[in-house]
Amino acid sequence: MAKDFFEIIEQYDTLALFRHVFPDGDALGSQFGLKLWLEEAYPDKRIVALGDNENADSAFPISDTISDEALKGACAIILDTANVDRIDDQRYKLCDTVIKIDHHPVVESYGDLNLVEEQACSTCEVLTKLLMGVKDTCSKAAASYLYCGLLTDSQKFSIPSVSAQTMACAAWLSAQGVDISALNHQMFATDLKSFRFEAYLKNTCTIIDDQLIYKIIEQEEYERFGLSFIEAKDKVNAFAGISGIEVWALFTRNPNEEGHLYNGSLRSYRKTINDIANEYHGGGHKLASGVKKLTRLDIDELLSRLMKRIAE
Ligand SMILES: [Mn+2]
């Protein structure tokens, strides 16, 4: 796999790195970690990281720009993105070759080369494994971006997909000088408006049979706390880590959607939920999925499906 990857990229003068829309720490970490690594390894190549800056965490650099003309004849490397609809910047289609690097369950093998490890807990893990086999060291800056993806997608190394391989990758990155404590703070420290919003979620959520927690949140509610739709829908883990709770969910009114429907984030302690999420315009990982375009009736139906799953 590594051999194919390097054989392909070595043929191109321009490498364009893409991520998914609404990028998380793994999408951004893999994109910028790979960008720095490639710039060190191939100083003569042009390497660009693309994607909308508006919804990206400001802890990461802003995206590069590149003309359509320059993308023609380039190699696209698409990170952490299961299906083509979610690729941020559809101009990947202009590129000559497409390489997919991912860890999501395979729904579309859209790459000319697909480096996908479904059992890996992050794309940064797939990437670190690839890169640590090539050179003994990398820069602290590249390692720090990759570590961010490992840390965030694994929820601080706490979910079932964390393996000996995850820890080996983390150990190798740590040996490159990553400041583990500073990155933990940077990725997980909350601001006061989020702290107040999470307290509100905990005070107003609904608990079904002491097994499922959910909250339906309206636009005026999150705006009252100074949060955007994107920031609000991210707070599902305010309900995480509670003994006895199997599934938790946050449904957030999407002001950008025709008809103002709800997007939802679903999380599960151990029961598979992505098959159910697939039926509600969503999908994702076994224990962490998203759903969208839901009416209140859809939400009721989805909640009863989840309760049935818990009982199975
Ligand atoms: Mn990921």
Coordinates of N, CA, C and O in Angstrom, one line a residue, residues 8 14 60 73 84 90 95 108 120 141 147 150 156 168 181 219 239 245 260-261 285 301 304:
I8 N 2.8 6.7 -6.9 CA 1.8 7.7 -7.5 C 2.3 9.1 -7.3 O 2.5 9.9 -8.2
T14 N 2.3 18.7 -8.5 CA 1.3 19.3 -7.6 C 0.5 18.3 -6.9 O -0.1 17.4 -7.5
F60 N -6.0 25.5 13.4 CA -5.3 25.0 12.3 C -5.1 26.1 11.3 O -5.8 27.1 11.3
G73 N -4.1 18.0 -13.9 CA -2.8 17.4 -13.9 C -2.2 17.2 -12.6 O -1.0 16.8 -12.4
V84 N -18.0 10.9 -1.9 CA -17.6 12.1 -2.7 C -18.4 13.3 -2.4 O -17.9 14.4 -2.4
Q90 N -15.3 20.5 -4.6 CA -15.6 19.4 -5.6 C -14.6 19.5 -6.8 O -14.7 18.7 -7.7
C95 N -8.6 16.9 -10.9 CA -7.3 16.3 -10.7 C -7.2 15.0 -11.6 O -8.2 14.4 -11.9
E108 N -18.1 4.2 -0.5 CA -17.7 4.4 -1.9 C -16.1 4.3 -2.0 O -15.5 5.0 -1.3
A120 N -9.0 1.3 12.1 CA -8.2 2.3 12.7 C -9.2 3.4 13.3 O -10.3 3.6 12.8
A141 N 6.1 19.8 14.2 CA 4.9 20.5 13.7 C 4.0 19.5 13.0 O 2.8 19.4 13.3
Y147 N -1.1 14.1 15.7 CA -1.5 13.7 17.1 C -2.9 14.3 17.4 O -3.7 13.7 18.1
L150 N -5.5 12.0 16.1 CA -5.5 10.7 16.9 C -6.3 11.0 18.2 O -7.2 10.2 18.7
K156 N -9.8 11.1 23.2 CA -8.7 11.0 24.2 C -8.4 9.5 24.5 O -8.3 9.1 25.7
A168 N 0.8 2.8 19.4 CA 2.2 2.8 18.8 C 2.3 4.0 17.9 O 3.4 4.7 18.0
S181 N 0.3 17.7 26.7 CA -0.5 18.4 27.6 C -1.1 19.7 26.9 O -2.3 20.0 27.0
Q219 N -33.1 27.1 17.2 CA -32.2 28.1 16.9 C -32.1 29.2 17.9 O -31.0 29.7 18.3
F239 N -23.5 14.8 27.0 CA -24.3 13.7 27.6 C -23.4 12.4 27.7 O -24.0 11.4 27.9
I245 N -26.3 4.8 30.7 CA -26.8 5.4 29.4 C -26.2 4.8 28.2 O -24.9 4.7 28.1
H260 N -36.2 24.4 7.6 CA -35.6 24.5 9.0 C -35.7 23.1 9.7 O -36.3 23.0 10.7
L261 N -35.2 22.1 9.1 CA -35.2 20.8 9.7 C -34.1 20.6 10.7 O -33.2 21.5 10.8
H285 N -19.8 6.2 11.9 CA -19.2 5.0 12.6 C -20.2 4.2 13.4 O -21.3 4.7 13.7
E301 N -39.7 8.9 15.7 CA -39.6 7.6 15.1 C -38.1 7.1 15.4 O -37.9 5.9 15.8
S304 N -37.6 5.9 18.9 CA -38.1 4.6 19.3 C -37.3 3.5 18.6 O -37.1 2.4 19.2

